[in-house]
Every structure is written in structure tokens, then in C-alpha cells.
Short mmCIF file of C-alpha atoms in Angstrom, two decimals:
data_model
loop_
_atom_site.label_atom_id
_atom_site.label_comp_id
_atom_site.label_asym_id
_atom_site.label_seq_id
_atom_site.Cartn_x
_atom_site.Cartn_y
_atom_site.Cartn_z
CA UNK A 1 -9.05 -1.08 -30.62
CA UNK A 2 -12.27 -3.03 -30.21
CA UNK A 3 -15.89 -2.39 -31.10
CA UNK A 4 -17.84 -0.15 -28.72
CA UNK A 5 -18.72 -1.98 -25.48
CA UNK A 6 -16.36 -4.84 -26.42
CA UNK A 7 -13.27 -5.79 -24.45
CA UNK A 8 -11.80 -8.60 -26.49
CA UNK A 9 -8.13 -9.44 -26.72
CA UNK A 10 -5.77 -11.13 -29.14
CA UNK A 11 -2.22 -12.42 -28.91
CA UNK A 12 0.10 -10.49 -31.24
CA UNK A 13 3.63 -10.48 -32.57
CA UNK A 14 4.03 -14.23 -32.91
CA UNK A 15 3.34 -14.92 -29.22
CA UNK A 16 1.39 -18.13 -29.90
CA UNK A 17 4.02 -19.40 -32.33
CA UNK A 18 6.83 -18.75 -29.82
CA UNK A 19 4.97 -20.19 -26.84
CA UNK A 20 5.02 -23.82 -27.99
CA UNK A 21 8.82 -24.15 -28.23
CA UNK A 22 9.26 -22.33 -24.89
CA UNK A 23 6.79 -24.66 -23.12
CA UNK A 24 8.40 -27.68 -24.77
CA UNK A 25 11.91 -26.65 -23.69
CA UNK A 26 10.86 -25.86 -20.11
CA UNK A 27 8.95 -29.14 -19.99
CA UNK A 28 12.09 -31.09 -20.92
CA UNK A 29 13.90 -29.27 -18.08
CA UNK A 30 11.15 -30.31 -15.68
CA UNK A 31 10.20 -26.73 -14.82
CA UNK A 32 6.86 -25.82 -13.26
CA UNK A 33 5.36 -23.85 -16.16
CA UNK A 34 2.92 -21.06 -15.29
CA UNK A 35 1.36 -19.13 -18.17
CA UNK A 36 0.10 -15.62 -17.37
CA UNK A 37 -2.42 -14.01 -19.69
CA UNK A 38 -4.98 -11.23 -19.39
CA UNK A 39 -8.03 -12.73 -21.17
CA UNK A 40 -9.25 -16.22 -20.19
CA UNK A 41 -8.42 -18.87 -22.80
CA UNK A 42 -11.46 -21.02 -21.92
CA UNK A 43 -14.39 -22.19 -23.99
CA UNK A 44 -17.65 -20.32 -23.54
CA UNK A 45 -16.19 -16.91 -22.61
CA UNK A 46 -18.52 -13.96 -23.19
CA UNK A 47 -18.27 -13.03 -26.88
CA UNK A 48 -17.56 -9.37 -26.10
CA UNK A 49 -14.97 -10.13 -23.40
CA UNK A 50 -13.13 -13.09 -24.91
CA UNK A 51 -9.66 -13.90 -26.16
CA UNK A 52 -10.29 -13.93 -29.92
CA UNK A 53 -7.55 -16.47 -30.66
CA UNK A 54 -8.20 -18.70 -27.65
CA UNK A 55 -8.55 -21.79 -29.89
CA UNK A 56 -4.97 -21.41 -31.09
CA UNK A 57 -3.69 -20.94 -27.52
CA UNK A 58 -5.63 -23.98 -26.28
CA UNK A 59 -4.10 -26.03 -29.11
CA UNK A 60 -0.56 -25.03 -28.05
CA UNK A 61 -1.33 -25.86 -24.41
CA UNK A 62 -2.86 -29.21 -25.41
CA UNK A 63 0.23 -30.11 -27.41
CA UNK A 64 3.00 -28.81 -25.12
CA UNK A 65 1.39 -28.61 -21.67
CA UNK A 66 1.73 -26.27 -18.70
CA UNK A 67 1.21 -26.77 -15.00
CA UNK A 68 -0.90 -23.64 -14.43
CA UNK A 69 -2.60 -20.85 -16.42
CA UNK A 70 -3.50 -17.62 -14.62
CA UNK A 71 -5.72 -14.90 -16.09
CA UNK A 72 -7.68 -11.83 -15.09
CA UNK A 73 -10.11 -9.67 -17.07
CA UNK A 74 -13.45 -11.15 -15.93
CA UNK A 75 -13.16 -9.86 -12.34
CA UNK A 76 -14.45 -13.10 -10.86
CA UNK A 77 -12.96 -16.12 -9.14
CA UNK A 78 -12.98 -19.05 -11.54
CA UNK A 79 -11.43 -22.45 -12.08
CA UNK A 80 -11.57 -24.25 -15.42
CA UNK A 81 -9.54 -27.10 -16.85
CA UNK A 82 -7.93 -27.41 -20.26
CA UNK A 83 -6.62 -30.52 -21.95
CA UNK A 84 -2.87 -31.05 -21.76
CA UNK A 85 -0.70 -33.76 -23.30
CA UNK A 86 -0.45 -35.77 -20.06
CA UNK A 87 -2.88 -34.17 -17.61
CA UNK A 88 -5.49 -31.46 -17.28
CA UNK A 89 -4.23 -27.88 -16.92
CA UNK A 90 -5.91 -25.69 -14.27
CA UNK A 91 -6.95 -22.24 -15.54
CA UNK A 92 -7.53 -19.76 -12.72
CA UNK A 93 -9.22 -16.35 -12.79
CA UNK A 94 -9.26 -13.86 -9.93
CA UNK A 95 -11.50 -10.99 -8.86
CA UNK A 96 -10.41 -7.41 -9.34
CA UNK A 97 -8.35 -6.00 -6.49
CA UNK A 98 -10.80 -3.09 -6.36
CA UNK A 99 -14.02 -5.15 -6.30
CA UNK A 100 -16.40 -4.16 -3.53
CA UNK A 101 -18.84 -6.55 -1.82
CA UNK A 102 -22.42 -6.33 -3.10
CA UNK A 103 -21.64 -5.42 -6.71
CA UNK A 104 -22.03 -7.56 -9.84
CA UNK A 105 -18.37 -8.72 -9.83
CA UNK A 106 -16.85 -10.83 -7.07
CA UNK A 107 -15.42 -8.74 -4.21
CA UNK A 108 -11.67 -8.17 -4.03
CA UNK A 109 -9.50 -11.22 -3.59
CA UNK A 110 -6.30 -12.92 -4.58
CA UNK A 111 -4.79 -16.39 -4.66
CA UNK A 112 -1.61 -17.78 -3.16
CA UNK A 113 -0.03 -20.81 -4.81
CA UNK A 114 1.98 -23.31 -2.79
CA UNK A 115 4.21 -25.06 -5.32
CA UNK A 116 6.41 -27.87 -4.08
CA UNK A 117 8.10 -30.99 -5.35
CA UNK A 118 10.45 -31.71 -8.18
CA UNK A 119 10.32 -32.25 -11.93
CA UNK A 120 7.75 -34.90 -12.71
CA UNK A 121 6.17 -34.75 -9.25
CA UNK A 122 5.04 -31.16 -8.71
CA UNK A 123 2.25 -30.34 -6.29
CA UNK A 124 0.31 -27.10 -6.38
CA UNK A 125 -2.24 -25.92 -3.84
CA UNK A 126 -4.30 -22.78 -4.44
CA UNK A 127 -5.25 -20.72 -1.38
CA UNK A 128 -8.00 -18.22 -2.24
CA UNK A 129 -8.17 -15.16 -0.02
CA UNK A 130 -10.78 -12.41 -0.10
CA UNK A 131 -13.84 -10.88 1.52
CA UNK A 132 -15.65 -13.40 3.72
CA UNK A 133 -19.39 -13.47 4.37
CA UNK A 134 -18.76 -12.14 7.90
CA UNK A 135 -17.27 -8.93 6.47
CA UNK A 136 -13.67 -9.82 7.19
CA UNK A 137 -10.82 -10.61 4.84
CA UNK A 138 -9.06 -13.96 4.95
CA UNK A 139 -8.77 -17.46 3.56
CA UNK A 140 -11.84 -18.57 1.60
CA UNK A 141 -10.80 -21.93 0.19
CA UNK A 142 -7.80 -24.20 -0.20
CA UNK A 143 -7.72 -26.51 -3.21
CA UNK A 144 -5.21 -29.04 -4.48
CA UNK A 145 -4.67 -28.38 -8.20
CA UNK A 146 -1.80 -30.77 -8.87
CA UNK A 147 -0.27 -33.73 -7.08
#
């Protein structure tokens, strides 16, 4: 439970402590590591809509790395970057699937990720799709995140 009008989150049950060894092991295997989380782990998140233990999660990511972090919760398209041990980690937020044009949140949209390559040389392109200014639905942007 949170305070009235608050929508904060917290990682529970040892999730942060277990994440480091998992990321480390997958990194040694050369896997493309995508971390999925509800609340954004970025600096400067709204106090009442934040991940309360984001500092601890950012520390694990900075130490062990990941190729991509995906989150929701804020109902807006966003791209931020976190420090990783060898390179920056893209942190992507998406609009709500039920967002309507003309409201305070971004209208409905989703991202496709084109992940190619091999361990040590991954590429990742994000294709954002959603409501266009002309009233249609389709590709909005295409951005190289890695490689």
C-alpha cells in the first residue's frame, strides 16, 4: 500500500540482491540482457510515482550491466540512459495501450526491438509505433540503441 494519491513501487523479496549474479552470469554467456520493470529506475522521477529503491537498482546495473531496460508506469514514451560497466544502458518507457490522443498522457503506442548480432557485438534498434499527427497509427521513429 502507498500513501493516498501516491503510486510508488519497491523491489521486494531479495530481487535486487538476486539480480546482480543473474546479470553477471548472463553477461559471461554473452546473452542480450533485457530487464523488465514496472516503475522507471531513472533519476528525477516524480516523487509520488517513483521506484523507491531505484538507487540500489541503478547500482546493480552500473556494476553488472544490461543491454536494455524496459519499464511502464508513467504512460509516456521516454528514453533515458544509465551508466553501465562498459557502456550506457538505454532505459525505455512506453505509453499506455489505452491512451487516447489529446489527453495529458501520450496516446497509445508500443515499441518493437530489432535485436541482432552475437555476444560482444549486439545491435538493437527501437521502432516506436503509435498514433501519428495525421490521425493514423504507424511507425513514429526508428532509433539505434546499440551497435
